[in-house]
Short mmCIF file of C-alpha atoms and ligand atoms in Angstrom, two decimals:
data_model
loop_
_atom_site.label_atom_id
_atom_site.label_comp_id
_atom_site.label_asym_id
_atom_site.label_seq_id
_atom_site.Cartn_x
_atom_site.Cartn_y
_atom_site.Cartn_z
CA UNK A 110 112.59 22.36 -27.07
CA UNK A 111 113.26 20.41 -23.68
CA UNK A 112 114.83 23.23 -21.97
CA UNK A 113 111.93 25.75 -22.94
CA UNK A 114 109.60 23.36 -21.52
CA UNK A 115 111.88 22.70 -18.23
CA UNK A 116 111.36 26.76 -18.08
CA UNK A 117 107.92 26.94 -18.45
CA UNK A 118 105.60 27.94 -15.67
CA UNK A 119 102.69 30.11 -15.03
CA UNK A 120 102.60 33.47 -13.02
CA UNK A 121 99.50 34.05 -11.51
CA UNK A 122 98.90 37.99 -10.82
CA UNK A 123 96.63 38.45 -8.24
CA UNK A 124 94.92 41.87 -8.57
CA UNK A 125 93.76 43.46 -4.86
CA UNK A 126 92.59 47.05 -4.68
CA UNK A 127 93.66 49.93 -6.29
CA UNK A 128 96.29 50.73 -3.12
CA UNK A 129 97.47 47.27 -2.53
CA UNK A 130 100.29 45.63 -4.43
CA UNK A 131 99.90 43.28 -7.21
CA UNK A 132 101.00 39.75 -6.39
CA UNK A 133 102.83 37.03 -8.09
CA UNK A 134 102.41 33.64 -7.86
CA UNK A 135 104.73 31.99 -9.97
CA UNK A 136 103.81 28.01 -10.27
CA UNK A 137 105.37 25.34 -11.11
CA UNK A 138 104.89 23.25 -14.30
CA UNK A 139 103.24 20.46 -11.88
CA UNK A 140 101.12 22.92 -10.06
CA UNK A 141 100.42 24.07 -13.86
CA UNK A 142 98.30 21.17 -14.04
CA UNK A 143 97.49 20.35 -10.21
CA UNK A 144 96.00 23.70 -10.00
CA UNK A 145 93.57 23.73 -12.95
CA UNK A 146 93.10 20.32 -12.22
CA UNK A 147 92.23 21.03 -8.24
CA UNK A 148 90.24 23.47 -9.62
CA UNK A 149 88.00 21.67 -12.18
CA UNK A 150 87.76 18.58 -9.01
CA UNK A 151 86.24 21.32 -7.23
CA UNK A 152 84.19 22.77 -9.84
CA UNK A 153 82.88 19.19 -10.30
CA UNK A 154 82.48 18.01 -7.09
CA UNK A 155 80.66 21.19 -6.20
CA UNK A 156 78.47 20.54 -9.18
CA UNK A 157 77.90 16.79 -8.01
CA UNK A 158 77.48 17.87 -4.64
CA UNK A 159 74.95 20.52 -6.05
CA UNK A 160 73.27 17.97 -7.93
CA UNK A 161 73.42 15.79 -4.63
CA UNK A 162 71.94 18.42 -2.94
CA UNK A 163 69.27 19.46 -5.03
CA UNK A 164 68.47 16.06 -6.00
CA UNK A 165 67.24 15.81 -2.28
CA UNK A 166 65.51 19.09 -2.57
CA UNK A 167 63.49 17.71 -5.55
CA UNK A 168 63.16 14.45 -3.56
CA UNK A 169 61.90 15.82 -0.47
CA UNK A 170 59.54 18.25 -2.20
CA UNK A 171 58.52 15.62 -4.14
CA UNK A 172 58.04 13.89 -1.31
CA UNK A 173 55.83 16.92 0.07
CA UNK A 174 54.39 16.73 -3.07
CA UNK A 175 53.24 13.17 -2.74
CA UNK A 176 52.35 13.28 0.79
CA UNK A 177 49.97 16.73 -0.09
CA UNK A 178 48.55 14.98 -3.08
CA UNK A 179 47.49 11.36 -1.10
CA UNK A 180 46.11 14.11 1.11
CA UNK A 181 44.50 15.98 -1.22
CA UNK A 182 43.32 12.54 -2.71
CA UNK A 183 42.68 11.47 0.87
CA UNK A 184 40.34 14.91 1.18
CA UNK A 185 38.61 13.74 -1.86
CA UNK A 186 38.00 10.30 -1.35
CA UNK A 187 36.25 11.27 2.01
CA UNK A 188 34.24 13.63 0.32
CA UNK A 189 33.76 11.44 -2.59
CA UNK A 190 31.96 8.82 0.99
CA UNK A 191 30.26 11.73 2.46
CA UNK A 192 28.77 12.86 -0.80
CA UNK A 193 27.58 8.97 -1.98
CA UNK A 194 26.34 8.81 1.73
CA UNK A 195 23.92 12.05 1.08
CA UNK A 196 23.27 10.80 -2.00
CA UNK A 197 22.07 6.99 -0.85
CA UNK A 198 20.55 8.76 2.38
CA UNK A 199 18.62 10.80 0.08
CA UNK A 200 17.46 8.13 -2.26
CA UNK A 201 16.41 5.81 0.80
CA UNK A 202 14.86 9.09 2.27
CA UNK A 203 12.89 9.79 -1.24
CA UNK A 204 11.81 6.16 -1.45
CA UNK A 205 10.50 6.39 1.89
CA UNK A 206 8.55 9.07 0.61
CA UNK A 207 7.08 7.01 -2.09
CA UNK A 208 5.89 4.40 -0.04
CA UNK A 209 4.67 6.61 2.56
CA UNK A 210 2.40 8.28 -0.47
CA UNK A 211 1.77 4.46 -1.53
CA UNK A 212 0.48 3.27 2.18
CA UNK A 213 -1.12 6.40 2.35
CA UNK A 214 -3.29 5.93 -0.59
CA UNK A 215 -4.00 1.79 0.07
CA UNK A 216 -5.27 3.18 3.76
CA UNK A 217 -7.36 5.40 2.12
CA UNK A 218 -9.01 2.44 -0.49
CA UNK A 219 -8.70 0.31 2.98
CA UNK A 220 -10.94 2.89 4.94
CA UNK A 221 -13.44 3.12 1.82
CA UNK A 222 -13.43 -0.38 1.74
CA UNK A 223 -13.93 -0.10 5.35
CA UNK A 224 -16.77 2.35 5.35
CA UNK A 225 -19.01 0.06 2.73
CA UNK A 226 -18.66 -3.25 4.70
CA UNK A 227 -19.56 -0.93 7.88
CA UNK A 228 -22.46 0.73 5.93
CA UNK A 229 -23.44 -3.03 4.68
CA UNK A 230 -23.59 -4.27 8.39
CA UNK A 231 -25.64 -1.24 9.89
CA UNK A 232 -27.83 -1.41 6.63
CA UNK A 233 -28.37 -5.04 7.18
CA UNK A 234 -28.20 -5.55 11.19
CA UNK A 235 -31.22 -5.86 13.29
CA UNK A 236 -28.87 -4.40 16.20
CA UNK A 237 -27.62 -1.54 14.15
CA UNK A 238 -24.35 -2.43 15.70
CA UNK A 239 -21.18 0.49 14.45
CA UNK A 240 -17.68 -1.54 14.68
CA UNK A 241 -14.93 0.90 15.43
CA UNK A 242 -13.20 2.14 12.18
CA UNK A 243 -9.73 1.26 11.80
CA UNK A 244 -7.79 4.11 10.72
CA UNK A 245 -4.24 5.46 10.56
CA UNK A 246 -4.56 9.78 11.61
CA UNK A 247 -2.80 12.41 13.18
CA UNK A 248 -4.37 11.87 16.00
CA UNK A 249 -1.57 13.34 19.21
CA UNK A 250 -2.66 9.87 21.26
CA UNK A 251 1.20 8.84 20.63
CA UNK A 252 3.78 7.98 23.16
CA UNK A 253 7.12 6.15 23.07
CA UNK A 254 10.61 6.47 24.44
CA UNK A 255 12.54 9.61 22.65
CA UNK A 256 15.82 7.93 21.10
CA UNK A 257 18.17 10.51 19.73
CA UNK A 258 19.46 9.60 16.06
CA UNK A 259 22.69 10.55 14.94
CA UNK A 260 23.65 11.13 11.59
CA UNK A 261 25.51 7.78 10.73
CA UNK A 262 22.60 5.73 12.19
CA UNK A 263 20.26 7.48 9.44
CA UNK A 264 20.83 5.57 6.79
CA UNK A 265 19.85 2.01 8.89
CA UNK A 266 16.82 4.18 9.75
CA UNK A 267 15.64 4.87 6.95
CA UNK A 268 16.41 1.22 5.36
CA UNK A 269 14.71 -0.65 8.85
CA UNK A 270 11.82 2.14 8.15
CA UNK A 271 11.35 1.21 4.88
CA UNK A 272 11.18 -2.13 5.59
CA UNK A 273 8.42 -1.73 8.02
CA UNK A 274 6.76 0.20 5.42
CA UNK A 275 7.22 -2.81 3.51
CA UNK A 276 5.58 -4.93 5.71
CA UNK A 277 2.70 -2.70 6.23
CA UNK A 278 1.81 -2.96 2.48
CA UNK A 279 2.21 -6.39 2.89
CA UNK A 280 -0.68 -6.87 5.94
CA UNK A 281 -2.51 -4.20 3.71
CA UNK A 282 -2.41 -6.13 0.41
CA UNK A 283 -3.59 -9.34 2.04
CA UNK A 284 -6.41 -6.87 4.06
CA UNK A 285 -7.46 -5.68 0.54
CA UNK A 286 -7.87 -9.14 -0.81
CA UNK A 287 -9.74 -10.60 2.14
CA UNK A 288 -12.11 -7.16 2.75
CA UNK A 289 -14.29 -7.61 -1.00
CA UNK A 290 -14.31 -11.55 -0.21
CA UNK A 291 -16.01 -10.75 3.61
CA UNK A 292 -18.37 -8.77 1.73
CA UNK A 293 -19.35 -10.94 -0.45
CA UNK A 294 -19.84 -13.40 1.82
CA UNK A 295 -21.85 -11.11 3.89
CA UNK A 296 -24.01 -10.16 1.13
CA UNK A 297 -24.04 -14.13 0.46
CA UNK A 298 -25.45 -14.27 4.20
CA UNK A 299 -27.70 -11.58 3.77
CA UNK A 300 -29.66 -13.15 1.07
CA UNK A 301 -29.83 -16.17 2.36
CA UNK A 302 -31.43 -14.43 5.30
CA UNK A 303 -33.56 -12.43 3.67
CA UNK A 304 -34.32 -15.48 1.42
CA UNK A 305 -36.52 -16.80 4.12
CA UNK A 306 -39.94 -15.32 4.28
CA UNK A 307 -40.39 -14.14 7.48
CA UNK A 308 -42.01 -11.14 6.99
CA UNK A 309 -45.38 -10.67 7.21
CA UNK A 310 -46.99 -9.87 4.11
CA UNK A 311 -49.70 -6.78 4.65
CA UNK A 312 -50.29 -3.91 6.84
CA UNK A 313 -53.41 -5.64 8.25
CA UNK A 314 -53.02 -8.70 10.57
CA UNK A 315 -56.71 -9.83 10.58
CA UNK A 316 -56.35 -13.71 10.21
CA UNK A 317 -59.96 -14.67 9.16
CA UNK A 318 -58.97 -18.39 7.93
CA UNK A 319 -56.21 -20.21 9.39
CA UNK A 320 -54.00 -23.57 7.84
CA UNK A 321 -55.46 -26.61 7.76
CA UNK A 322 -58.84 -28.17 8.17
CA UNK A 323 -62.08 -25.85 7.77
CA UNK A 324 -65.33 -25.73 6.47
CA UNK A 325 -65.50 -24.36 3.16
CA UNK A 326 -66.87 -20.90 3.12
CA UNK A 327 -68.83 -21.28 0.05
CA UNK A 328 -70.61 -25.07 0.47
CA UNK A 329 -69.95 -25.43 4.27
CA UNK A 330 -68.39 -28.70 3.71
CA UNK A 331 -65.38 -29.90 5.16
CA UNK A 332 -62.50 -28.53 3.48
CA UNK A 333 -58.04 -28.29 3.32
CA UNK A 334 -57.13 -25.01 3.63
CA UNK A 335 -53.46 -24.81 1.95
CA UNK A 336 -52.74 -20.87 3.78
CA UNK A 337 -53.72 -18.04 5.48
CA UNK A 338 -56.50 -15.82 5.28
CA UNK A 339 -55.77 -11.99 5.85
CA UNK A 340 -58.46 -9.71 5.94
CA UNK A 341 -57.85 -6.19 4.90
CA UNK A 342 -59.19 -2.81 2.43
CA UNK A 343 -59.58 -3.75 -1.36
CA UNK A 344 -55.85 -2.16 -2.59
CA UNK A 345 -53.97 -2.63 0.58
CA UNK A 346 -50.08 -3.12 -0.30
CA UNK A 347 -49.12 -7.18 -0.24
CA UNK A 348 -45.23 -7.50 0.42
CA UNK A 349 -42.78 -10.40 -0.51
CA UNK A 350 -42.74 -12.41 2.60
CA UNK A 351 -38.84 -13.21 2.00
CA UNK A 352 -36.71 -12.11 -1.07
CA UNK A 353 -36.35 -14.41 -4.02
CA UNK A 354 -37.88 -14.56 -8.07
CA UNK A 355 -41.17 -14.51 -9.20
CA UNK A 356 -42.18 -18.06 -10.67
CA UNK A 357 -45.57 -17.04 -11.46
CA UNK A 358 -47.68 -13.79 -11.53
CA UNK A 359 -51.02 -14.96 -13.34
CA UNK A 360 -54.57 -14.89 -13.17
CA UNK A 361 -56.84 -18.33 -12.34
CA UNK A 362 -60.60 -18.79 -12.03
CA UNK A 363 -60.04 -20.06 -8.74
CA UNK A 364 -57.27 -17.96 -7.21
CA UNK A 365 -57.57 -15.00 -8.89
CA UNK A 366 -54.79 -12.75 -9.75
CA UNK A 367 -51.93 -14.68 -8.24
CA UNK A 368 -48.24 -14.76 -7.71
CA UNK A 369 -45.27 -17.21 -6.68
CA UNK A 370 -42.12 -16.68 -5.87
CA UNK A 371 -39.51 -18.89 -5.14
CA UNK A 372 -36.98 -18.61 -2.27
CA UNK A 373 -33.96 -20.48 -1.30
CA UNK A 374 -34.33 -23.91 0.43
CA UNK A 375 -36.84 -25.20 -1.39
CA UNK A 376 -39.55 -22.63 -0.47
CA UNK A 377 -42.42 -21.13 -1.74
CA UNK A 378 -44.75 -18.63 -1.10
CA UNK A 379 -48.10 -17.95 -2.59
CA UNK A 380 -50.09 -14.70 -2.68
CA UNK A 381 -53.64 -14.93 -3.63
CA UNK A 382 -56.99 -13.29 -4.98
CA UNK A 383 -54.76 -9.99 -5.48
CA UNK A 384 -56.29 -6.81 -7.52
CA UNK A 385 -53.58 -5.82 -9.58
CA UNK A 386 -50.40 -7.48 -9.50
CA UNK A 387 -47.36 -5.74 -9.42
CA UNK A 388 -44.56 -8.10 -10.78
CA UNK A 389 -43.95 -9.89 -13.46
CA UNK A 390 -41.95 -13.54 -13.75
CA UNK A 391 -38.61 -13.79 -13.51
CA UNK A 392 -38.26 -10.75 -11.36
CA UNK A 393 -36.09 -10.53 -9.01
CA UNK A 394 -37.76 -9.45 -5.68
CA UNK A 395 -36.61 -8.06 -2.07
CA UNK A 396 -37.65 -8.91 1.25
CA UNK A 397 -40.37 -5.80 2.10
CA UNK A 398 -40.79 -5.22 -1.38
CA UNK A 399 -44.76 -4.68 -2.74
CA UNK A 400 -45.75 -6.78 -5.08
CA UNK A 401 -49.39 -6.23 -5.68
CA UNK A 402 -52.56 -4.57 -4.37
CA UNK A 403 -54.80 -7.11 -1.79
CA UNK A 404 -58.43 -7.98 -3.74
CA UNK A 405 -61.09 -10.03 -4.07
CA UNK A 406 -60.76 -12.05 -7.17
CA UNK A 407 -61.20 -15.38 -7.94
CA UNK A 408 -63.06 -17.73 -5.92
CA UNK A 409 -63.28 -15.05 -2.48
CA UNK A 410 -66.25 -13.92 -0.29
CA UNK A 411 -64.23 -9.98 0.08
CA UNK A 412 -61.22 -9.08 0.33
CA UNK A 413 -58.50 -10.74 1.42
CA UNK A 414 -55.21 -12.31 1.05
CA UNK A 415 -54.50 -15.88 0.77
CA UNK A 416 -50.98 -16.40 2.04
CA UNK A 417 -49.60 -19.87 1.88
CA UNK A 418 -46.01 -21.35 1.86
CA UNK A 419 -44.79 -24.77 0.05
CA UNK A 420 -41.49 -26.26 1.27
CA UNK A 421 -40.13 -28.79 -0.90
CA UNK A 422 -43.48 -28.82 -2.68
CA UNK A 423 -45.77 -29.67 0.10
CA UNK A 424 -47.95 -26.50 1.73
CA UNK A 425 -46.90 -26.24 5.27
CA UNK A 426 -48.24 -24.20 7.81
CA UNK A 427 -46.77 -20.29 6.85
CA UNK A 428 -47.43 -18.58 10.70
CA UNK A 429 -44.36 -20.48 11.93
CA UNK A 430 -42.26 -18.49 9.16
CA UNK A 431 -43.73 -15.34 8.84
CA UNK A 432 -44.79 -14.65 13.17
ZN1 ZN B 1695 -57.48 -18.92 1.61
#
């Protein structure tokens, strides 16, 4: 058994081409197992240094891999900015709009509002005086220094715009509060101006009795005369002297058909010996308006108006108010 082994060893043919000769190797019993053994090291070691190898391959592709995907992730992420960008741009662009459509419709309650307090003051002013309409128009009476706007600078525009839209319907709110409360004040001042009767009160301006002393036209004697005396045609027109509210609108033995009407300030004014009256009490009157036909009844020679105004309840002379 120990000899056999002692004479044991491989022989390696090695096979060539047809024409060449086969070769021997004859190996030793140690080559035996250095040669298989060689062989497998190499085997493995090529298979380590394969798996070395494409190890890196898989690393550095990964690698690419990575680097193309942060890209990739990169590309979106800027897209992901430019698209929010669009998308705030637009929404500060379409809430511009809004408030555009907003101011436009408050300027266009601001110019009615406008137009009646103008209409008020032309209707109401001895000088017929137009102030100049403020308005917000098309009008190509622009100017200004042309500033280019890039795109990144938008978005601030349209925020700082919107803000100064902001502020506009700010000065317009408060202008929409104050306009109604000027009006009414004006209207206030109006009546209070047209409160005072300082129109005279018929077509005719015959004075045929004047305030004060007199003698009495029927008995001669010495008499007060509380008015005026206005001559005119039986059914002339007899106008409020000032706006205000019929107190009275009766007839008397003495002054006929009659009628009062009370103004502000503590006045008075008296219309006398009418035809017809036109009013009743508690009606409210205007300045101009006619309130009766001029007649002859009651104690009268023809006719006539008696005029006469009462301030505070005491008659005072009425030419001072009403010339
Ligand atoms: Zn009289």
């Amino acid at each position: 058994m120990k000899n056999r082994r002692k004479k044991q060893r491989l022989t390696l043919l090695v096979l060539r081409d047809a024409q060449q000769s086969v070769k021997q190797i004859h190996l030793s019993k140690p080559l035996m197992i250095a040669v298989p053994a060689a062989a497998i090291l190499s085997i493995s070691s090529l298979i380590v240094s394969l798996h070395i190898q494409s190890a890196r391959t898989i690393s550095q592709l990964e690698q690419q891999l990575t680097l193309k995907s942060l890209e990739s992730m990169k590309m979106e992420v800027m897209v992901t900015d430019k698209e929010e960008a669009i998308e705030r741009l637009n929404q500060a662009i379409m809430k511009l709009s809004e408030e555009a459509t907003q101011t436009k419709t408050q300027m266009k309650k601001m110019k009615e509002l406008e137009l009646e307090l103008q209409q008020f003051i032309k209707k109401h002013s001895s000088s017929g005086q137009e102030t100049s309409s403020l308005s917000l128009d098309g009008s190509p009476q622009v100017g200004g220094e042309y500033i280019a706007v890039h795109e990144n600078e938008m978005l601030h525009l349209a925020e700082e715009t919107r803000d100064d839209f902001e502020a506009i319907q700010e000065l317009i709110k408060t202008m929409e509060s104050h306009i109604p409360e000027t009006l009414h004040q004006a209207a206030e001042t109006q009546t209070k101006r047209e409160g005072k009767p300082a129109l005279w009160p018929t077509r005719s301006k015959q004075l045929t009795s004047s305030f004060g002393y007199r003698s009495d036209p029927f008995n001669g004697r010495s008499a007060y005369h509380a008015g005026i005396d206005i001559a005119g045609e039986r059914g002339d027109p007899v106008f409020a002297a000032g706006s205000g509210t019929v107190t009275t609108a009766a007839r008397s033995g003495v002054r006929g058909n009659y009628i009062i009407i009370r103004h502000p300030n503590g006045l008075e004014t008296w219309y006398m010996h009418l035809d017809s009256l036109g009013v009743q009490v508690g009606e409210q009157v205007k300045q101009g308006e006619v309130i009766g036909k001029m007649g002859t009844t009651g104690r009268s020679t023809g006719p006539h108006l008696h005029f006469q105004v009462v301030k505070n309840n005491r008659t005072v002379n009425p030419l001072p108010y009403i010339q």
